[in-house]
mmCIF file of C-alpha atoms and ligand atoms in Angstrom:
data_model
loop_
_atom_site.group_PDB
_atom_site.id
_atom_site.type_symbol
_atom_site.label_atom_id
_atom_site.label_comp_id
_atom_site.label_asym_id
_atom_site.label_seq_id
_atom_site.Cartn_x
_atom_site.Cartn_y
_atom_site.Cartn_z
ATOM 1 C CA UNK A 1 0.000 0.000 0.000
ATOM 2 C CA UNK A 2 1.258 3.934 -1.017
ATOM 3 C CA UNK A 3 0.637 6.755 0.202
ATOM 4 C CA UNK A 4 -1.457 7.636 -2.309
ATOM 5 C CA UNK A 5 -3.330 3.790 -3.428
ATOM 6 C CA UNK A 6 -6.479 4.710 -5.304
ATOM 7 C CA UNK A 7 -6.634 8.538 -5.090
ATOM 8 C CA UNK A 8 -6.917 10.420 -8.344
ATOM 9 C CA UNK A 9 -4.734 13.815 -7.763
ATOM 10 C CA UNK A 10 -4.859 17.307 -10.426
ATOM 11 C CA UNK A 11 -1.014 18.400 -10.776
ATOM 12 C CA UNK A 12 -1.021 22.182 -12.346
ATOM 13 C CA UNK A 13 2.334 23.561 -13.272
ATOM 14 C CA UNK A 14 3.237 19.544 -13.939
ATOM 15 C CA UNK A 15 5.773 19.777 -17.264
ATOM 16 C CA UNK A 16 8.511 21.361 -15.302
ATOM 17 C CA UNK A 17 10.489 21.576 -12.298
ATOM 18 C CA UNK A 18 8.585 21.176 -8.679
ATOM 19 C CA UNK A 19 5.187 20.104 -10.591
ATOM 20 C CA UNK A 20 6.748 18.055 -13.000
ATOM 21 C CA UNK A 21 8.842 16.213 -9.871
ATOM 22 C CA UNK A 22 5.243 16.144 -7.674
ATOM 23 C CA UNK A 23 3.481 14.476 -10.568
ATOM 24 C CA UNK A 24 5.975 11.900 -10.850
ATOM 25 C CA UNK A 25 6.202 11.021 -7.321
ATOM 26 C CA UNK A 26 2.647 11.273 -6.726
ATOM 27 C CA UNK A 27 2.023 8.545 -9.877
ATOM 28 C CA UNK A 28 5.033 6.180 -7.990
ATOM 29 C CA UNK A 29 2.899 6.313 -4.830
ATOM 30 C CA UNK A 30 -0.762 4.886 -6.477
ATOM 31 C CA UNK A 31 -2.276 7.942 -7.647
ATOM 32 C CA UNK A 32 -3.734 8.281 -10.883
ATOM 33 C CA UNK A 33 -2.719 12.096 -11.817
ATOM 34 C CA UNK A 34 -3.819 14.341 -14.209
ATOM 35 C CA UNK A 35 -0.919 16.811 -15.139
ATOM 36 C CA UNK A 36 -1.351 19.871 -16.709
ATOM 37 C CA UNK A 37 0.264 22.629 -17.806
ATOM 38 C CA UNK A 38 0.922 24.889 -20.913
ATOM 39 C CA UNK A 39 3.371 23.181 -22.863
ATOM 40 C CA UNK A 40 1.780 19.900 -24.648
ATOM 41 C CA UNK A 41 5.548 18.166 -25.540
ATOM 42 C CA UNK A 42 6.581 18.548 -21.706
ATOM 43 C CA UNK A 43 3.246 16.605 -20.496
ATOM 44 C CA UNK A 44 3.886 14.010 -22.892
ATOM 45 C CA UNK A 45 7.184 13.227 -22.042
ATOM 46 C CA UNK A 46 6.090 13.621 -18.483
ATOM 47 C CA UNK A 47 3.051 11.403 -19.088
ATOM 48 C CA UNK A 48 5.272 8.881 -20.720
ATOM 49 C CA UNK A 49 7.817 8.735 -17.990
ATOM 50 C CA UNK A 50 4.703 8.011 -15.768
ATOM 51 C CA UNK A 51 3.665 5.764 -17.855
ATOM 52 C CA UNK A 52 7.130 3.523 -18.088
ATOM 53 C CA UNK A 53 7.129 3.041 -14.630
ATOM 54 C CA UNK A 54 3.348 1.796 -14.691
ATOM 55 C CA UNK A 55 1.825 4.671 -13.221
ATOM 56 C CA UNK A 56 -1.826 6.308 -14.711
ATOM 57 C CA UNK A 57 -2.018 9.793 -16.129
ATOM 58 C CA UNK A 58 -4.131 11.915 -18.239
ATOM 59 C CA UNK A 59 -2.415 15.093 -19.771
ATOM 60 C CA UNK A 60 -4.281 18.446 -20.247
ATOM 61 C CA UNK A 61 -2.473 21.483 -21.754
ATOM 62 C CA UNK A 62 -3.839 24.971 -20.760
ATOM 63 C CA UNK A 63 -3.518 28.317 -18.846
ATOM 64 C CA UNK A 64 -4.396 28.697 -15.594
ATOM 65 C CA UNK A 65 -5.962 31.924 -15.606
ATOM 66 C CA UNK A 66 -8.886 30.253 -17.793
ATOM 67 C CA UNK A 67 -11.919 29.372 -15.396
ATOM 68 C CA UNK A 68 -12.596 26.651 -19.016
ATOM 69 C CA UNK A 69 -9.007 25.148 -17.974
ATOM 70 C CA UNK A 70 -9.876 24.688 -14.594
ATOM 71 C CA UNK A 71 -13.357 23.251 -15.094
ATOM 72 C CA UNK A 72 -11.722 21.081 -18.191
ATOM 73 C CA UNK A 73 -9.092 19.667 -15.355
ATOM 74 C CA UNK A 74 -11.734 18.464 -12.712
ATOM 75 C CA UNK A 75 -14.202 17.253 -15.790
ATOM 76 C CA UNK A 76 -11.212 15.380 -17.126
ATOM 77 C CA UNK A 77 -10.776 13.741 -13.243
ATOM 78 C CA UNK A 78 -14.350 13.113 -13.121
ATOM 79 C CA UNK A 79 -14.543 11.245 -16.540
ATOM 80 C CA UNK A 80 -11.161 9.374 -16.668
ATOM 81 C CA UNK A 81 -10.567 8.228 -13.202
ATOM 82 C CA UNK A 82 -13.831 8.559 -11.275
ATOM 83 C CA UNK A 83 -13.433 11.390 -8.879
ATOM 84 C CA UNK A 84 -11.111 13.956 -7.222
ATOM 85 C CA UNK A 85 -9.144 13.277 -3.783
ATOM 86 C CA UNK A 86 -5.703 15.776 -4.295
ATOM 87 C CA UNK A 87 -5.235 19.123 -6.515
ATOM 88 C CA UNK A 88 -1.807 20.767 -6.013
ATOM 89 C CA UNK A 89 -2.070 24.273 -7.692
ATOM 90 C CA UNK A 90 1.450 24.499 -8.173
ATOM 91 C CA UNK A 91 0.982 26.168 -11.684
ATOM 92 C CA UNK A 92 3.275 29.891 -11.248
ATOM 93 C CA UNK A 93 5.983 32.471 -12.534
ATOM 94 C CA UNK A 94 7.882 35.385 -10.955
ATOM 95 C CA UNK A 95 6.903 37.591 -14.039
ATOM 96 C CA UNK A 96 8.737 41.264 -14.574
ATOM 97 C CA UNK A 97 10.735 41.913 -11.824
ATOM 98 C CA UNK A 98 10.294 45.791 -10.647
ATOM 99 C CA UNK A 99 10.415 47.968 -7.936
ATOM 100 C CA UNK A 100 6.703 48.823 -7.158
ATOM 101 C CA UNK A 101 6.854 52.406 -8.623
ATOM 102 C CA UNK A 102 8.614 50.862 -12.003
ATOM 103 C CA UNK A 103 6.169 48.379 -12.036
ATOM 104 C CA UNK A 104 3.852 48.368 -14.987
ATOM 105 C CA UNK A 105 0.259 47.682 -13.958
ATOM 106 C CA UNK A 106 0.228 45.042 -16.651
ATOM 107 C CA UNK A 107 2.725 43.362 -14.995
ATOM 108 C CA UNK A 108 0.912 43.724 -11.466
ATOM 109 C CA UNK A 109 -2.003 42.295 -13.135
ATOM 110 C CA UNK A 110 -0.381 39.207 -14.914
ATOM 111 C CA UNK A 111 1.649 38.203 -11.538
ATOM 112 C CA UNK A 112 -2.631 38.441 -9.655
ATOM 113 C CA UNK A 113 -3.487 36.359 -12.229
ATOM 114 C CA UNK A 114 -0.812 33.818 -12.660
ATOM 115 C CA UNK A 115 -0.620 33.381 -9.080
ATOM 116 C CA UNK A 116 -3.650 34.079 -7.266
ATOM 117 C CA UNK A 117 -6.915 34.223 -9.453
ATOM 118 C CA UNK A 118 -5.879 30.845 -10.993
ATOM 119 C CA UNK A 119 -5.650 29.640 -7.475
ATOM 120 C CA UNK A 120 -9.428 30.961 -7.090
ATOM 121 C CA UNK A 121 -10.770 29.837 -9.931
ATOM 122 C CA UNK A 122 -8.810 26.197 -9.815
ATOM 123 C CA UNK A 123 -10.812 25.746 -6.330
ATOM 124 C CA UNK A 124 -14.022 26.942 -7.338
ATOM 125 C CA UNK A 125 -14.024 24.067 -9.518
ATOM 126 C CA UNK A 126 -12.149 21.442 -7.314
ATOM 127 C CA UNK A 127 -14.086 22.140 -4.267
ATOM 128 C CA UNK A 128 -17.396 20.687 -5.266
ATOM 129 C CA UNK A 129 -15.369 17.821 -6.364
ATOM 130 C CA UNK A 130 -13.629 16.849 -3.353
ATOM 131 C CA UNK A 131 -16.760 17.532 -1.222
ATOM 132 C CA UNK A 132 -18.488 15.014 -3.338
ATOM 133 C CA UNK A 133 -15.748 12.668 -2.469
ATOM 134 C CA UNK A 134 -16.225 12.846 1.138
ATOM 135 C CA UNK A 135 -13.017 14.664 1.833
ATOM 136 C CA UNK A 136 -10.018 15.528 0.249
ATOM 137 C CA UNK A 137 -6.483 17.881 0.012
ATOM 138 C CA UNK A 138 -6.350 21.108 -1.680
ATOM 139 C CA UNK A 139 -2.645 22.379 -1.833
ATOM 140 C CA UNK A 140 -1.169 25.518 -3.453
ATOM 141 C CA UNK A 141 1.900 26.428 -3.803
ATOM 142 C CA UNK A 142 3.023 29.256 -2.001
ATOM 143 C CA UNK A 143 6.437 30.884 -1.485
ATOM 144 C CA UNK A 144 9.108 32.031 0.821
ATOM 145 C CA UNK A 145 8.875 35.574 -0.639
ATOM 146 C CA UNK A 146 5.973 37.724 0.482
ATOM 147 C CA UNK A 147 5.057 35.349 3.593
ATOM 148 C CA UNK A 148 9.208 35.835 5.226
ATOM 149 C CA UNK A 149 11.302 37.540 3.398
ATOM 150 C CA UNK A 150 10.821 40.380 1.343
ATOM 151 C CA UNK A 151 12.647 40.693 -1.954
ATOM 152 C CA UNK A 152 13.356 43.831 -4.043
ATOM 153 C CA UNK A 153 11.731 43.785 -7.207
ATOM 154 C CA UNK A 154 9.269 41.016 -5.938
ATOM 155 C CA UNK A 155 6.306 43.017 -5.128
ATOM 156 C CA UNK A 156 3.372 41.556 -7.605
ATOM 157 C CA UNK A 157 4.581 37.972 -7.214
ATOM 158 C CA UNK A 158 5.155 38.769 -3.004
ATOM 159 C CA UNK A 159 1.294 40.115 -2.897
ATOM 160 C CA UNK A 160 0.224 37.084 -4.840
ATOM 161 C CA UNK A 161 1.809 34.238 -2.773
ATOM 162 C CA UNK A 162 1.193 35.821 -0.115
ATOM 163 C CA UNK A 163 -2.563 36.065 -1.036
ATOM 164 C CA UNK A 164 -3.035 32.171 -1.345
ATOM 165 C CA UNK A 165 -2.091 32.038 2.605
ATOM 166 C CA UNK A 166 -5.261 34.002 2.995
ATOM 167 C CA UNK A 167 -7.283 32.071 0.697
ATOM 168 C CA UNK A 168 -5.995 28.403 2.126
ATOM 169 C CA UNK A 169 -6.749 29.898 5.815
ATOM 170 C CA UNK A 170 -10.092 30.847 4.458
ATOM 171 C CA UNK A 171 -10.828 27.685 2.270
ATOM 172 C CA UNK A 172 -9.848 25.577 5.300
ATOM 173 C CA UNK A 173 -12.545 27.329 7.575
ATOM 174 C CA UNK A 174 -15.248 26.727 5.052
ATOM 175 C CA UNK A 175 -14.322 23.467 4.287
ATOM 176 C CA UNK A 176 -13.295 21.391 7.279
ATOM 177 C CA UNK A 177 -16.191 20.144 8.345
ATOM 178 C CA UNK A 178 -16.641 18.426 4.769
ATOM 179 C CA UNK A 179 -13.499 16.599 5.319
ATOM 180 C CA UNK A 180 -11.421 18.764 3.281
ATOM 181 C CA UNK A 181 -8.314 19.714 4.143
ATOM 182 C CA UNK A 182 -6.578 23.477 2.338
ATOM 183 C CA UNK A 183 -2.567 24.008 3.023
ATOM 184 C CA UNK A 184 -0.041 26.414 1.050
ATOM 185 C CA UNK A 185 3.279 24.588 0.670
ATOM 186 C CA UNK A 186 6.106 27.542 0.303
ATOM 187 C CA UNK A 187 9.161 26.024 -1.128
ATOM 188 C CA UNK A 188 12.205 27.776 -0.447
ATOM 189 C CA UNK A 189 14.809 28.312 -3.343
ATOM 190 C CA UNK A 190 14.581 25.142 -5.737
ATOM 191 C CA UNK A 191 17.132 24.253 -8.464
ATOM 192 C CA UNK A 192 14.240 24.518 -11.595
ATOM 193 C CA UNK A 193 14.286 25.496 -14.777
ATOM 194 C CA UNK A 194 11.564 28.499 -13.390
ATOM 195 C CA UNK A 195 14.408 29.751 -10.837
ATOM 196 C CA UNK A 196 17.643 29.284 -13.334
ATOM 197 C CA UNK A 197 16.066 32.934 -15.101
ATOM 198 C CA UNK A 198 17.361 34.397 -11.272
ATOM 199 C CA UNK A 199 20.073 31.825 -10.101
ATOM 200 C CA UNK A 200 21.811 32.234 -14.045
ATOM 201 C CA UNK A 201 25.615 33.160 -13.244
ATOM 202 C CA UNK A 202 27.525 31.434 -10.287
ATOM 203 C CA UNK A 203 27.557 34.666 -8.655
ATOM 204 C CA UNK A 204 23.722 34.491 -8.092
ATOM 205 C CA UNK A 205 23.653 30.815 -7.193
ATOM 206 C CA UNK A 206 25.994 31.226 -4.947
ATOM 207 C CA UNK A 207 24.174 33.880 -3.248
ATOM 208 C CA UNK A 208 21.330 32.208 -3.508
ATOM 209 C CA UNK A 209 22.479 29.532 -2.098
ATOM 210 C CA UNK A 210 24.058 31.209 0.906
ATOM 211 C CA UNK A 211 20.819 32.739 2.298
ATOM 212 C CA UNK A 212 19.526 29.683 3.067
ATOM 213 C CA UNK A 213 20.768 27.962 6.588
ATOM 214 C CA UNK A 214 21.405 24.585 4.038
ATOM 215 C CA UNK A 215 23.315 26.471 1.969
ATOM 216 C CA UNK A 216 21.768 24.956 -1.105
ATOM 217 C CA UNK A 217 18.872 25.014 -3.092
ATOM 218 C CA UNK A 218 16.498 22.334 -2.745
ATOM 219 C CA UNK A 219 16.019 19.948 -5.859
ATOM 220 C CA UNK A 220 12.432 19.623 -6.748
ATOM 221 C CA UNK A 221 11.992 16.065 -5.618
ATOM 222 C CA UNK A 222 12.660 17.202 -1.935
ATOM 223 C CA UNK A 223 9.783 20.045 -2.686
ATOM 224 C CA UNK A 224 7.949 17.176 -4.171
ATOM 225 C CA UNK A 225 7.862 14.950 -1.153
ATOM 226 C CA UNK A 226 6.629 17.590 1.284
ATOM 227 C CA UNK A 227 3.410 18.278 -0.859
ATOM 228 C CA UNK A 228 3.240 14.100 -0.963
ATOM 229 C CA UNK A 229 2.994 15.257 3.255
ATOM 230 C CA UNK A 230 0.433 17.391 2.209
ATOM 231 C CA UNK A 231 -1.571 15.044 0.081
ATOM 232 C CA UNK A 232 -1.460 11.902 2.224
ATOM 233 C CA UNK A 233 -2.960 10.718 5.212
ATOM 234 C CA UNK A 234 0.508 11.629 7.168
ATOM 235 C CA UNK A 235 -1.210 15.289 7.675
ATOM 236 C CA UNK A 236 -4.453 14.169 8.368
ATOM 237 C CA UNK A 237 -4.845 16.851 10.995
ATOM 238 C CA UNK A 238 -2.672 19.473 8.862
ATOM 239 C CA UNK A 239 -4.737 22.199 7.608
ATOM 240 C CA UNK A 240 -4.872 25.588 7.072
ATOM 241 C CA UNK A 241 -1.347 25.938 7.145
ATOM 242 C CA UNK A 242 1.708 27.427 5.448
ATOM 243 C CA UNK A 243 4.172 24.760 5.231
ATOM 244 C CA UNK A 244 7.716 25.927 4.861
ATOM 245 C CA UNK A 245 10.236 23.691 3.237
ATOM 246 C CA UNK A 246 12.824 26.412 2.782
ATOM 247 C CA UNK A 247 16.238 25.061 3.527
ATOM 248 C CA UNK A 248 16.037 27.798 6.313
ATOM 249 C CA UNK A 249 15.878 31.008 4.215
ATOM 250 C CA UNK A 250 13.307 32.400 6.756
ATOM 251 C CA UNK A 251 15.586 32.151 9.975
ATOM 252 C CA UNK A 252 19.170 32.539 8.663
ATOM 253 C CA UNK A 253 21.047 35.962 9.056
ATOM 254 C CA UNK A 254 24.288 34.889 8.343
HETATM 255 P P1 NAP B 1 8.991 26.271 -13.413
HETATM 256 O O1 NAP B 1 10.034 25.232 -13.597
HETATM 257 O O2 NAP B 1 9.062 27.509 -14.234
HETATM 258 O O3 NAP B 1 7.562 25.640 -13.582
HETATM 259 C C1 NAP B 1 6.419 26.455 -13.580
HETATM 260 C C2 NAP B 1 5.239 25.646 -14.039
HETATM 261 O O4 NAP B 1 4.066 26.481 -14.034
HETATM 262 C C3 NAP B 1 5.410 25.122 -15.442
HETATM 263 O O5 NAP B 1 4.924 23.808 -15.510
HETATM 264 C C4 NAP B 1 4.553 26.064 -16.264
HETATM 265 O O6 NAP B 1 4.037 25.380 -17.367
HETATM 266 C C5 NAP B 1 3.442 26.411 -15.292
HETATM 267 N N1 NAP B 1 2.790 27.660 -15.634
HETATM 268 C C6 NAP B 1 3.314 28.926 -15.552
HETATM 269 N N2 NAP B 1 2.433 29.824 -15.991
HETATM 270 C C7 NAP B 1 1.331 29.126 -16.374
HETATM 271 C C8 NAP B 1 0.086 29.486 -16.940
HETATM 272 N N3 NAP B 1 -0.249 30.764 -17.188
HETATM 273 N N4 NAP B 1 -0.815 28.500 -17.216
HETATM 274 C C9 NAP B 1 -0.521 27.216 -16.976
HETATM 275 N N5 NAP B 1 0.643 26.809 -16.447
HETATM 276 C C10 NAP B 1 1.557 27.759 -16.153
HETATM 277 O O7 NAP B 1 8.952 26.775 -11.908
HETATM 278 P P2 NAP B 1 8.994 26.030 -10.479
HETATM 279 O O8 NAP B 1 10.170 26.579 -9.799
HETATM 280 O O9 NAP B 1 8.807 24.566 -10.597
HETATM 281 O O10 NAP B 1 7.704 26.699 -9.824
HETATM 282 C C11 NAP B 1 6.576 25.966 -9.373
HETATM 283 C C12 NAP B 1 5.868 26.784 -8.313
HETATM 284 O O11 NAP B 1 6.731 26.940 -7.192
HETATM 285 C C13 NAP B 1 5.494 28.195 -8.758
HETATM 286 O O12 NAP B 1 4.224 28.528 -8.244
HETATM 287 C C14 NAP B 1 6.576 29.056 -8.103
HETATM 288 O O13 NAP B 1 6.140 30.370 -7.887
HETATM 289 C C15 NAP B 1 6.793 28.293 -6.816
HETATM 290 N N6 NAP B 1 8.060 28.535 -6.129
HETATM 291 C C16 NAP B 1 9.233 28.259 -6.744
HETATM 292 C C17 NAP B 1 10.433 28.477 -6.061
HETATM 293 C C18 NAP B 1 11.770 28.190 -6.695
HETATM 294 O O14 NAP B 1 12.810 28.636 -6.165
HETATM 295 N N7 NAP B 1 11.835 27.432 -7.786
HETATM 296 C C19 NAP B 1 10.411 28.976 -4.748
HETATM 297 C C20 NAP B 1 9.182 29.236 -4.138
HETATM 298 C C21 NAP B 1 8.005 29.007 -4.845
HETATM 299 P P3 NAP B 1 4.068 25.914 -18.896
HETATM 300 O O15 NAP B 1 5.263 26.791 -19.031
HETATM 301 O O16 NAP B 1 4.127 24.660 -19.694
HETATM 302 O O17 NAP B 1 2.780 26.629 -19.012
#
């Protein structure tokens, strides 16, 4: 028996780095998965990894910040495997870095959207699913930045992560009592192709590196197993949380 035997899980962000990883791991522990994400190659290679190692996926390529995408996701859950136990909004970008008075409303309103009103919409969809169930685990996929640490140039992507904390706390009120459990997971920084746009020169890894107490950057697979914490019965009276895996960013000053 695996963590996850039987349970039929939504993966957003899935054909790269920390979704991509979570997808993976999620399939290698029983659940069926359905992976999504914009880039249709990436799934498919993603979905035939899955498959080589016997695990069951369905593939959906789309953006986030389309309510159609997130009702296609939960319809496709519904139809191919029977139901919905685990979504992990992962699904995100940094966007145009700017100080707040360079920063382009346009790009303010991308980061919102990217980040925070695909989080919305994803569980307006998912919720009536996993109540049906009987129960279930929402997770999204918060950050360090904007809930810790505050990061120049950061502010629309900051505001956004730090907006899902609000909406898990407020998901998990409404929804406890139907057995459904809501918790942000806030990776800190993670070696994936998403983060090599900030950690590019050895300069910037390095430093990177260096504000965390680990003095590394996790590799997704170590991001993936704490939302596998998150999804399984191991947190079974985890909710409403933000869950830092951070390698110690938030508490080192040295
Ligand atoms: P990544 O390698 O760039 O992956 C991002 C994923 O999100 C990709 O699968 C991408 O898919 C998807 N995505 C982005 N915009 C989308 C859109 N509009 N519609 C649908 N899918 C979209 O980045 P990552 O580092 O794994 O990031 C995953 C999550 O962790 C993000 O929410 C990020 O903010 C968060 N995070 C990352 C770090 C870090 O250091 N890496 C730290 C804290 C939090 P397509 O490109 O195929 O659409």
């Amino acid at each position: 028996m695996t963590a996850l035997t039987d349970r039929v899980a939504i993966v957003t962000g899935a054909s790269s780095g920390i979704g991509r990883a979570t997808a993976r791991l999620f399939a290698r522990e029983g659940a069926r998965v359905v992976a999504a994400g914009r880039r249709r190659d990436e799934l498919e290679s993603l979905a035939a990894a899955i498959r080589a190692e016997g695990g069951e996926v369905a593939v959906l390529a789309g953006d986030v910040r389309e309510e159609e995408h997130a009702a296609a996701l939960v319809a496709l859950a519904l139809e191919r495997f029977g139901g919905l136990d685990v979504a992990f909004n992962n699904a995100g970008a940094v966007g145009e870095m700017a100080s707040v008075p360079a920063l382009s409303l346009a790009a303010w309103r991308e980061a919102i959207e990217v980040n925070l009103t695909s989080a919305f919409l994803a569980a307006r969809h998912q919720v009536p699913a996993l109540v049906a169930r009987g129960g279930g685990s929402l997770i999204f996929t918060s950050s360090f930045v904007g809930y810790t640490v505050g990061m120049p140039g950061m502010g629309a992507y900051a505001a956004a992560k730090a907006g899902l904390i609000g909406l898990t706390q407020t998901l998990a009120a409404e929804l406890g009592a139907q057995g459904v459990r809501v918790n942000a997971l806030l990776p800190g920084g993670t070696d994936t192709p998403g983060a090599r746009g900030s950690v590019g020169t050895p300069e910037s890894r390095a430093f990177v590196e260096g504000l965390h107490a680990l003095k590394r950057m996790a590799a997704p697979e170590e991001i993936a197993r704490s939302a596998l914490y998150l999804a399984s019965e191991a947190s079974s009276f985890t909710t409403g949380t933000a869950l830092l895996a951070d390698g110690g960013v938030s508490i080192t000053r040295t």
